[in-house]
Amino acid sequence: DVGLIGFPNVGKSTLISTISAAKPKIANYHFTTLVPTLGVVSVAEGASFVCADIPGLIEGASEGIGLGHDFLRHVERCRLLLHVVDVSGSECREPIEDFEKINEELAKFSPVLAERPQIVIGNKCDLATEEQIEAFRQYVEGKGLTFVPISAATMQGVKELPGLVYNRLKDIPPVPVFAPEYKKPEPKANDRSFNIKRMEAHVWSVEAPWLEYILAGSNVDDYESLQFFQRQLGDSGILDALVEKGVQENDTILIGDYQFDYIF
């Protein structure tokens, strides 16, 4: 029913864990898989909706960068989008710029998706000034959109959110979605090369067809499979190369159709 969208680290996972019983998993590895997390949000007895935490989109998602098209296809399944923005700019980002960039990616991917109903969530209000909140409110409401200021960390404004969303869903029909067939990438024989690019602040891309092939055939939620993947990262020199390039804890790492968090 509902999809949480926005850049990495804006608080989407914290939000879904506060409005539902969903508990996004974070494992103690250098990389932690980020996949869409579903949660059922109860509004009243017999009244509920399903909410999906869509892992952080980045610039270029419409062109397939990172999880790219896969993430956007998850968004296509949602009737209503909760566009979460860090209104405090705590990650050295501009809230209005972030909001516009995500909407640009939606429009590039699908004109229909660009018209999907949105409620704009201004998160991390506990870290923002009144001036920051008011400036973003005026910008959002100037576009004819609903703005809801919250702090998922302190629960400020969160209690009223499910009811607002549920009432909005009553007027939105289901969305038909047709999923394309996935094709597994074919690696070159004996090729263990890789290329690391810094996409933006705290976001890195690792291009390695052979590693993408391994990931496509692995269950990254399985402990032994994830251990094997970790060994490939270490043996190939990818981990050392990331450190040399200046990767920091909690940076986002993109490998093919997967997105990870870097954890020391």
PDB file of C-alpha atoms in Angstrom:
ATOM      1  CA  ASP A   1       0.000   0.000   0.000  1.00  0.00           C
ATOM      2  CA  VAL A   2       2.645   2.502   1.086  1.00  0.00           C
ATOM      3  CA  GLY A   3       6.306   2.943   0.200  1.00  0.00           C
ATOM      4  CA  LEU A   4       8.869   4.906   2.204  1.00  0.00           C
ATOM      5  CA  ILE A   5      11.255   6.579  -0.245  1.00  0.00           C
ATOM      6  CA  GLY A   6      14.182   8.943   0.168  1.00  0.00           C
ATOM      7  CA  PHE A   7      17.963   9.140   0.238  1.00  0.00           C
ATOM      8  CA  PRO A   8      20.013   6.806   2.482  1.00  0.00           C
ATOM      9  CA  ASN A   9      20.173   7.718   6.182  1.00  0.00           C
ATOM     10  CA  VAL A  10      17.049   9.889   6.282  1.00  0.00           C
ATOM     11  CA  GLY A  11      15.427   7.623   8.889  1.00  0.00           C
ATOM     12  CA  LYS A  12      13.122   5.382   6.854  1.00  0.00           C
ATOM     13  CA  SER A  13      14.058   2.196   8.712  1.00  0.00           C
ATOM     14  CA  THR A  14      13.608   3.885  12.075  1.00  0.00           C
ATOM     15  CA  LEU A  15      10.209   5.165  10.978  1.00  0.00           C
ATOM     16  CA  ILE A  16       8.863   1.788   9.815  1.00  0.00           C
ATOM     17  CA  SER A  17      10.072   0.202  13.065  1.00  0.00           C
ATOM     18  CA  THR A  18       8.076   2.757  15.073  1.00  0.00           C
ATOM     19  CA  ILE A  19       4.787   2.542  13.149  1.00  0.00           C
ATOM     20  CA  SER A  20       4.790  -1.244  12.667  1.00  0.00           C
ATOM     21  CA  ALA A  21       6.248  -4.435  14.124  1.00  0.00           C
ATOM     22  CA  ALA A  22       8.875  -4.569  11.372  1.00  0.00           C
ATOM     23  CA  LYS A  23      12.447  -4.652  12.635  1.00  0.00           C
ATOM     24  CA  PRO A  24      14.944  -4.077   9.811  1.00  0.00           C
ATOM     25  CA  LYS A  25      17.918  -6.421  10.294  1.00  0.00           C
ATOM     26  CA  ILE A  26      21.462  -5.090  10.625  1.00  0.00           C
ATOM     27  CA  ALA A  27      24.158  -7.772  10.827  1.00  0.00           C
ATOM     28  CA  ASN A  28      27.667  -7.299  12.196  1.00  0.00           C
ATOM     29  CA  TYR A  29      29.564  -7.512   8.899  1.00  0.00           C
ATOM     30  CA  HIS A  30      31.596  -5.058   6.830  1.00  0.00           C
ATOM     31  CA  PHE A  31      28.546  -4.982   4.570  1.00  0.00           C
ATOM     32  CA  THR A  32      24.960  -5.250   5.719  1.00  0.00           C
ATOM     33  CA  THR A  33      22.342  -6.072   3.104  1.00  0.00           C
ATOM     34  CA  LEU A  34      19.602  -3.505   2.723  1.00  0.00           C
ATOM     35  CA  VAL A  35      16.456  -4.987   1.193  1.00  0.00           C
ATOM     36  CA  PRO A  36      12.837  -3.764   1.173  1.00  0.00           C
ATOM     37  CA  THR A  37      11.269  -4.395   4.584  1.00  0.00           C
ATOM     38  CA  LEU A  38       7.512  -4.887   4.906  1.00  0.00           C
ATOM     39  CA  GLY A  39       5.515  -3.937   7.979  1.00  0.00           C
ATOM     40  CA  VAL A  40       1.806  -4.057   8.758  1.00  0.00           C
ATOM     41  CA  VAL A  41       0.629  -0.796  10.306  1.00  0.00           C
ATOM     42  CA  SER A  42      -2.468  -1.139  12.501  1.00  0.00           C
ATOM     43  CA  VAL A  43      -4.647   1.953  12.760  1.00  0.00           C
ATOM     44  CA  ALA A  44      -7.647   0.534  14.618  1.00  0.00           C
ATOM     45  CA  GLU A  45      -9.325  -2.840  15.070  1.00  0.00           C
ATOM     46  CA  GLY A  46      -9.737  -4.275  11.585  1.00  0.00           C
ATOM     47  CA  ALA A  47      -8.013  -1.295   9.956  1.00  0.00           C
ATOM     48  CA  SER A  48      -4.442  -1.579   8.707  1.00  0.00           C
ATOM     49  CA  PHE A  49      -2.159  -1.120   5.712  1.00  0.00           C
ATOM     50  CA  VAL A  50       1.120  -2.597   4.483  1.00  0.00           C
ATOM     51  CA  CYS A  51       4.149  -0.317   4.421  1.00  0.00           C
ATOM     52  CA  ALA A  52       7.443  -1.018   2.615  1.00  0.00           C
ATOM     53  CA  ASP A  53      10.750   0.548   3.571  1.00  0.00           C
ATOM     54  CA  ILE A  54      12.443   0.976   0.174  1.00  0.00           C
ATOM     55  CA  PRO A  55      16.259   1.109   0.616  1.00  0.00           C
ATOM     56  CA  GLY A  56      17.769   4.516  -0.090  1.00  0.00           C
ATOM     57  CA  LEU A  57      17.594   5.743  -3.662  1.00  0.00           C
ATOM     58  CA  ILE A  58      20.470   7.757  -5.127  1.00  0.00           C
ATOM     59  CA  GLU A  59      21.046   9.881  -8.193  1.00  0.00           C
ATOM     60  CA  GLY A  60      21.148   7.689 -11.280  1.00  0.00           C
ATOM     61  CA  ALA A  61      18.684   5.119  -9.930  1.00  0.00           C
ATOM     62  CA  SER A  62      16.520   5.596 -13.035  1.00  0.00           C
ATOM     63  CA  GLU A  63      19.538   4.545 -15.124  1.00  0.00           C
ATOM     64  CA  GLY A  64      20.070   1.386 -13.079  1.00  0.00           C
ATOM     65  CA  ILE A  65      22.831   2.648 -10.767  1.00  0.00           C
ATOM     66  CA  GLY A  66      22.913   0.696  -7.512  1.00  0.00           C
ATOM     67  CA  LEU A  67      19.715  -1.258  -7.048  1.00  0.00           C
ATOM     68  CA  GLY A  68      18.320   1.283  -9.491  1.00  0.00           C
ATOM     69  CA  HIS A  69      15.527  -0.269 -11.490  1.00  0.00           C
ATOM     70  CA  ASP A  70      14.828  -2.949  -8.872  1.00  0.00           C
ATOM     71  CA  PHE A  71      14.169  -0.342  -6.179  1.00  0.00           C
ATOM     72  CA  LEU A  72      12.010   1.727  -8.501  1.00  0.00           C
ATOM     73  CA  ARG A  73       9.971  -1.338  -9.446  1.00  0.00           C
ATOM     74  CA  HIS A  74       9.279  -1.839  -5.745  1.00  0.00           C
ATOM     75  CA  VAL A  75       8.100   1.778  -5.646  1.00  0.00           C
ATOM     76  CA  GLU A  76       5.795   1.087  -8.610  1.00  0.00           C
ATOM     77  CA  ARG A  77       3.870  -1.405  -6.488  1.00  0.00           C
ATOM     78  CA  CYS A  78       2.945   1.231  -3.907  1.00  0.00           C
ATOM     79  CA  ARG A  79      -0.294   3.191  -4.041  1.00  0.00           C
ATOM     80  CA  LEU A  80       1.003   6.015  -1.864  1.00  0.00           C
ATOM     81  CA  LEU A  81       4.539   7.261  -1.299  1.00  0.00           C
ATOM     82  CA  LEU A  82       5.815   8.677   1.977  1.00  0.00           C
ATOM     83  CA  HIS A  83       8.735  10.790   0.797  1.00  0.00           C
ATOM     84  CA  VAL A  84      11.059  10.987   3.812  1.00  0.00           C
ATOM     85  CA  VAL A  85      13.487  13.915   3.926  1.00  0.00           C
ATOM     86  CA  ASP A  86      16.065  14.810   6.570  1.00  0.00           C
ATOM     87  CA  VAL A  87      14.786  18.320   7.220  1.00  0.00           C
ATOM     88  CA  SER A  88      17.730  19.068   9.519  1.00  0.00           C
ATOM     89  CA  GLY A  89      20.351  18.522   6.822  1.00  0.00           C
ATOM     90  CA  SER A  90      22.350  16.523   9.382  1.00  0.00           C
ATOM     91  CA  GLU A  91      24.162  14.585   6.624  1.00  0.00           C
ATOM     92  CA  CYS A  92      25.387  17.868   5.085  1.00  0.00           C
ATOM     93  CA  ARG A  93      22.625  17.707   2.467  1.00  0.00           C
ATOM     94  CA  GLU A  94      19.948  20.190   1.412  1.00  0.00           C
ATOM     95  CA  PRO A  95      16.361  18.989   2.097  1.00  0.00           C
ATOM     96  CA  ILE A  96      14.818  20.736  -0.917  1.00  0.00           C
ATOM     97  CA  GLU A  97      17.575  19.523  -3.229  1.00  0.00           C
ATOM     98  CA  ASP A  98      17.182  15.944  -1.971  1.00  0.00           C
ATOM     99  CA  PHE A  99      13.414  16.087  -2.449  1.00  0.00           C
ATOM    100  CA  GLU A 100      13.778  17.327  -6.020  1.00  0.00           C
ATOM    101  CA  LYS A 101      16.463  14.781  -6.935  1.00  0.00           C
ATOM    102  CA  ILE A 102      14.372  11.814  -5.802  1.00  0.00           C
ATOM    103  CA  ASN A 103      11.361  13.089  -7.725  1.00  0.00           C
ATOM    104  CA  GLU A 104      13.545  13.579 -10.801  1.00  0.00           C
ATOM    105  CA  GLU A 105      14.577   9.920 -10.622  1.00  0.00           C
ATOM    106  CA  LEU A 106      10.918   8.863 -10.346  1.00  0.00           C
ATOM    107  CA  ALA A 107      10.006  10.963 -13.390  1.00  0.00           C
ATOM    108  CA  LYS A 108      12.924   9.650 -15.473  1.00  0.00           C
ATOM    109  CA  PHE A 109      11.959   6.064 -14.686  1.00  0.00           C
ATOM    110  CA  SER A 110       8.249   6.478 -15.346  1.00  0.00           C
ATOM    111  CA  PRO A 111       5.989   9.501 -15.967  1.00  0.00           C
ATOM    112  CA  VAL A 112       3.208   7.530 -14.268  1.00  0.00           C
ATOM    113  CA  LEU A 113       5.352   7.010 -11.173  1.00  0.00           C
ATOM    114  CA  ALA A 114       6.062  10.736 -11.059  1.00  0.00           C
ATOM    115  CA  GLU A 115       2.333  11.308 -10.579  1.00  0.00           C
ATOM    116  CA  ARG A 116       1.995   8.803  -7.729  1.00  0.00           C
ATOM    117  CA  PRO A 117       0.405  10.467  -4.640  1.00  0.00           C
ATOM    118  CA  GLN A 118       2.922  11.581  -2.013  1.00  0.00           C
ATOM    119  CA  ILE A 119       2.926  12.712   1.589  1.00  0.00           C
ATOM    120  CA  VAL A 120       6.171  14.474   2.467  1.00  0.00           C
ATOM    121  CA  ILE A 121       7.672  13.494   5.822  1.00  0.00           C
ATOM    122  CA  GLY A 122      10.127  15.986   7.302  1.00  0.00           C
ATOM    123  CA  ASN A 123      12.140  13.723   9.608  1.00  0.00           C
ATOM    124  CA  LYS A 124      14.765  14.544  12.265  1.00  0.00           C
ATOM    125  CA  CYS A 125      12.868  17.626  13.429  1.00  0.00           C
ATOM    126  CA  ASP A 126      14.543  17.173  16.811  1.00  0.00           C
ATOM    127  CA  LEU A 127      17.813  18.148  15.108  1.00  0.00           C
ATOM    128  CA  ALA A 128      16.375  20.964  12.994  1.00  0.00           C
ATOM    129  CA  THR A 129      15.700  24.611  13.764  1.00  0.00           C
ATOM    130  CA  GLU A 130      12.214  26.096  13.511  1.00  0.00           C
ATOM    131  CA  GLU A 131      13.450  28.111  10.541  1.00  0.00           C
ATOM    132  CA  GLN A 132      14.578  24.966   8.699  1.00  0.00           C
ATOM    133  CA  ILE A 133      11.268  23.215   9.322  1.00  0.00           C
ATOM    134  CA  GLU A 134       9.180  26.216   8.294  1.00  0.00           C
ATOM    135  CA  ALA A 135      11.199  26.856   5.126  1.00  0.00           C
ATOM    136  CA  PHE A 136      10.747  23.268   3.986  1.00  0.00           C
ATOM    137  CA  ARG A 137       7.066  23.303   4.949  1.00  0.00           C
ATOM    138  CA  GLN A 138       6.423  26.357   2.790  1.00  0.00           C
ATOM    139  CA  TYR A 139       8.269  24.768  -0.129  1.00  0.00           C
ATOM    140  CA  VAL A 140       6.312  21.491   0.081  1.00  0.00           C
ATOM    141  CA  GLU A 141       2.903  23.047   0.647  1.00  0.00           C
ATOM    142  CA  GLY A 142       3.643  25.456  -2.196  1.00  0.00           C
ATOM    143  CA  LYS A 143       3.630  22.388  -4.441  1.00  0.00           C
ATOM    144  CA  GLY A 144       0.221  21.369  -3.139  1.00  0.00           C
ATOM    145  CA  LEU A 145       1.565  18.438  -1.106  1.00  0.00           C
ATOM    146  CA  THR A 146       0.880  17.444   2.495  1.00  0.00           C
ATOM    147  CA  PHE A 147       3.811  18.044   4.846  1.00  0.00           C
ATOM    148  CA  VAL A 148       4.185  16.147   8.130  1.00  0.00           C
ATOM    149  CA  PRO A 149       7.070  17.104  10.471  1.00  0.00           C
ATOM    150  CA  ILE A 150       8.243  14.249  12.703  1.00  0.00           C
ATOM    151  CA  SER A 151      11.161  12.804  14.599  1.00  0.00           C
ATOM    152  CA  ALA A 152      11.191   9.020  14.272  1.00  0.00           C
ATOM    153  CA  ALA A 153      13.920   8.885  16.926  1.00  0.00           C
ATOM    154  CA  THR A 154      11.919  10.746  19.598  1.00  0.00           C
ATOM    155  CA  MET A 155       8.433   9.764  18.294  1.00  0.00           C
ATOM    156  CA  GLN A 156       7.509  13.428  17.798  1.00  0.00           C
ATOM    157  CA  GLY A 157       4.516  13.550  15.415  1.00  0.00           C
ATOM    158  CA  VAL A 158       4.667   9.803  14.690  1.00  0.00           C
ATOM    159  CA  LYS A 159       1.508   8.770  16.567  1.00  0.00           C
ATOM    160  CA  GLU A 160      -0.805  10.699  14.234  1.00  0.00           C
ATOM    161  CA  LEU A 161       0.860   9.530  11.017  1.00  0.00           C
ATOM    162  CA  PRO A 162      -0.815   6.084  10.528  1.00  0.00           C
ATOM    163  CA  GLY A 163      -4.314   7.569  10.733  1.00  0.00           C
ATOM    164  CA  LEU A 164      -3.450  10.280   8.224  1.00  0.00           C
ATOM    165  CA  VAL A 165      -2.011   7.716   5.809  1.00  0.00           C
ATOM    166  CA  TYR A 166      -4.936   5.296   6.215  1.00  0.00           C
ATOM    167  CA  ASN A 167      -7.489   7.996   5.426  1.00  0.00           C
ATOM    168  CA  ARG A 168      -5.515   9.043   2.352  1.00  0.00           C
ATOM    169  CA  LEU A 169      -5.387   5.441   1.094  1.00  0.00           C
ATOM    170  CA  LYS A 170      -9.192   5.231   1.062  1.00  0.00           C
ATOM    171  CA  ASP A 171      -9.240   7.431  -2.044  1.00  0.00           C
ATOM    172  CA  ILE A 172      -6.412   5.702  -3.944  1.00  0.00           C
ATOM    173  CA  PRO A 173      -7.116   2.629  -6.148  1.00  0.00           C
ATOM    174  CA  PRO A 174      -4.773  -0.398  -6.431  1.00  0.00           C
ATOM    175  CA  VAL A 175      -1.806  -0.181  -8.802  1.00  0.00           C
ATOM    176  CA  PRO A 176      -1.316  -2.961 -11.413  1.00  0.00           C
ATOM    177  CA  VAL A 177       2.340  -4.011 -11.744  1.00  0.00           C
ATOM    178  CA  PHE A 178       3.973  -6.439 -14.145  1.00  0.00           C
ATOM    179  CA  ALA A 179       7.436  -7.605 -13.059  1.00  0.00           C
ATOM    180  CA  PRO A 180      10.029  -8.222 -15.806  1.00  0.00           C
ATOM    181  CA  GLU A 181      12.034 -11.447 -15.976  1.00  0.00           C
ATOM    182  CA  TYR A 182      15.406 -11.201 -14.260  1.00  0.00           C
ATOM    183  CA  LYS A 183      18.501 -12.213 -16.269  1.00  0.00           C
ATOM    184  CA  LYS A 184      21.602 -13.364 -14.435  1.00  0.00           C
ATOM    185  CA  PRO A 185      24.820 -11.582 -15.525  1.00  0.00           C
ATOM    186  CA  GLU A 186      27.500 -13.728 -17.182  1.00  0.00           C
ATOM    187  CA  PRO A 187      31.054 -13.079 -15.939  1.00  0.00           C
ATOM    188  CA  LYS A 188      34.205 -13.388 -18.036  1.00  0.00           C
ATOM    189  CA  ALA A 189      36.305 -16.466 -17.273  1.00  0.00           C
ATOM    190  CA  ASN A 190      39.036 -15.945 -14.637  1.00  0.00           C
ATOM    191  CA  ASP A 191      38.263 -12.223 -14.447  1.00  0.00           C
ATOM    192  CA  ARG A 192      38.520 -10.944 -10.870  1.00  0.00           C
ATOM    193  CA  SER A 193      39.005  -7.287 -11.720  1.00  0.00           C
ATOM    194  CA  PHE A 194      36.971  -4.528 -10.099  1.00  0.00           C
ATOM    195  CA  ASN A 195      36.529  -0.793 -10.307  1.00  0.00           C
ATOM    196  CA  ILE A 196      35.543   1.446  -7.399  1.00  0.00           C
ATOM    197  CA  LYS A 197      33.866   4.795  -7.988  1.00  0.00           C
ATOM    198  CA  ARG A 198      32.713   7.408  -5.509  1.00  0.00           C
ATOM    199  CA  MET A 199      29.199   8.315  -6.654  1.00  0.00           C
ATOM    200  CA  GLU A 200      28.618  11.062  -4.085  1.00  0.00           C
ATOM    201  CA  ALA A 201      29.295  11.753  -0.410  1.00  0.00           C
ATOM    202  CA  HIS A 202      29.131   8.440   1.493  1.00  0.00           C
ATOM    203  CA  VAL A 203      28.045   6.441  -1.594  1.00  0.00           C
ATOM    204  CA  TRP A 204      30.439   4.119  -3.478  1.00  0.00           C
ATOM    205  CA  SER A 205      29.974   1.853  -6.492  1.00  0.00           C
ATOM    206  CA  VAL A 206      31.955  -1.375  -6.945  1.00  0.00           C
ATOM    207  CA  GLU A 207      31.886  -2.599 -10.548  1.00  0.00           C
ATOM    208  CA  ALA A 208      32.795  -6.303 -10.644  1.00  0.00           C
ATOM    209  CA  PRO A 209      30.762  -8.580 -12.984  1.00  0.00           C
ATOM    210  CA  TRP A 210      32.215 -11.725 -11.394  1.00  0.00           C
ATOM    211  CA  LEU A 211      31.087 -10.589  -7.938  1.00  0.00           C
ATOM    212  CA  GLU A 212      27.628  -9.680  -9.247  1.00  0.00           C
ATOM    213  CA  TYR A 213      27.388 -13.216 -10.625  1.00  0.00           C
ATOM    214  CA  ILE A 214      28.193 -14.653  -7.197  1.00  0.00           C
ATOM    215  CA  LEU A 215      25.616 -12.402  -5.535  1.00  0.00           C
ATOM    216  CA  ALA A 216      22.918 -13.317  -8.058  1.00  0.00           C
ATOM    217  CA  GLY A 217      23.270 -16.974  -7.088  1.00  0.00           C
ATOM    218  CA  SER A 218      23.606 -16.457  -3.335  1.00  0.00           C
ATOM    219  CA  ASN A 219      21.207 -16.104  -0.442  1.00  0.00           C
ATOM    220  CA  VAL A 220      22.710 -13.156   1.412  1.00  0.00           C
ATOM    221  CA  ASP A 221      20.399 -13.794   4.361  1.00  0.00           C
ATOM    222  CA  ASP A 222      22.134 -17.148   4.897  1.00  0.00           C
ATOM    223  CA  TYR A 223      25.077 -17.024   7.337  1.00  0.00           C
ATOM    224  CA  GLU A 224      27.390 -19.359   5.389  1.00  0.00           C
ATOM    225  CA  SER A 225      26.632 -17.664   2.062  1.00  0.00           C
ATOM    226  CA  LEU A 226      27.358 -14.277   3.576  1.00  0.00           C
ATOM    227  CA  GLN A 227      30.623 -15.571   5.051  1.00  0.00           C
ATOM    228  CA  PHE A 228      31.654 -16.812   1.608  1.00  0.00           C
ATOM    229  CA  PHE A 229      30.793 -13.424   0.124  1.00  0.00           C
ATOM    230  CA  GLN A 230      32.838 -11.696   2.831  1.00  0.00           C
ATOM    231  CA  ARG A 231      35.844 -13.865   1.940  1.00  0.00           C
ATOM    232  CA  GLN A 232      35.514 -12.916  -1.720  1.00  0.00           C
ATOM    233  CA  LEU A 233      35.573  -9.238  -0.771  1.00  0.00           C
ATOM    234  CA  GLY A 234      38.699  -9.718   1.307  1.00  0.00           C
ATOM    235  CA  ASP A 235      40.594 -12.080  -1.006  1.00  0.00           C
ATOM    236  CA  SER A 236      39.942  -9.929  -4.076  1.00  0.00           C
ATOM    237  CA  GLY A 237      41.313  -6.804  -2.396  1.00  0.00           C
ATOM    238  CA  ILE A 238      38.030  -4.894  -2.592  1.00  0.00           C
ATOM    239  CA  LEU A 239      37.886  -4.188   1.151  1.00  0.00           C
ATOM    240  CA  ASP A 240      41.466  -2.886   1.212  1.00  0.00           C
ATOM    241  CA  ALA A 241      40.828  -0.762  -1.871  1.00  0.00           C
ATOM    242  CA  LEU A 242      37.757   0.817  -0.286  1.00  0.00           C
ATOM    243  CA  VAL A 243      39.745   1.687   2.827  1.00  0.00           C
ATOM    244  CA  GLU A 244      42.507   3.224   0.705  1.00  0.00           C
ATOM    245  CA  LYS A 245      39.948   5.373  -1.099  1.00  0.00           C
ATOM    246  CA  GLY A 246      38.588   6.681   2.207  1.00  0.00           C
ATOM    247  CA  VAL A 247      35.404   4.704   2.852  1.00  0.00           C
ATOM    248  CA  GLN A 248      33.809   5.543   6.206  1.00  0.00           C
ATOM    249  CA  GLU A 249      31.599   3.575   8.559  1.00  0.00           C
ATOM    250  CA  ASN A 250      27.938   3.452   7.439  1.00  0.00           C
ATOM    251  CA  ASP A 251      28.825   4.553   3.895  1.00  0.00           C
ATOM    252  CA  THR A 252      26.597   3.002   1.215  1.00  0.00           C
ATOM    253  CA  ILE A 253      28.266   0.476  -1.119  1.00  0.00           C
ATOM    254  CA  LEU A 254      26.592  -0.457  -4.411  1.00  0.00           C
ATOM    255  CA  ILE A 255      27.432  -3.782  -6.064  1.00  0.00           C
ATOM    256  CA  GLY A 256      25.279  -4.632  -9.067  1.00  0.00           C
ATOM    257  CA  ASP A 257      21.691  -4.990  -7.900  1.00  0.00           C
ATOM    258  CA  TYR A 258      22.628  -4.931  -4.210  1.00  0.00           C
ATOM    259  CA  GLN A 259      23.171  -2.145  -1.725  1.00  0.00           C
ATOM    260  CA  PHE A 260      25.183  -2.537   1.478  1.00  0.00           C
ATOM    261  CA  ASP A 261      26.271  -0.531   4.503  1.00  0.00           C
ATOM    262  CA  TYR A 262      29.995  -0.502   5.286  1.00  0.00           C
ATOM    263  CA  ILE A 263      30.646  -1.400   8.927  1.00  0.00           C
ATOM    264  CA  PHE A 264      34.131  -1.560  10.456  1.00  0.00           C
TER     265      PHE A 264
END
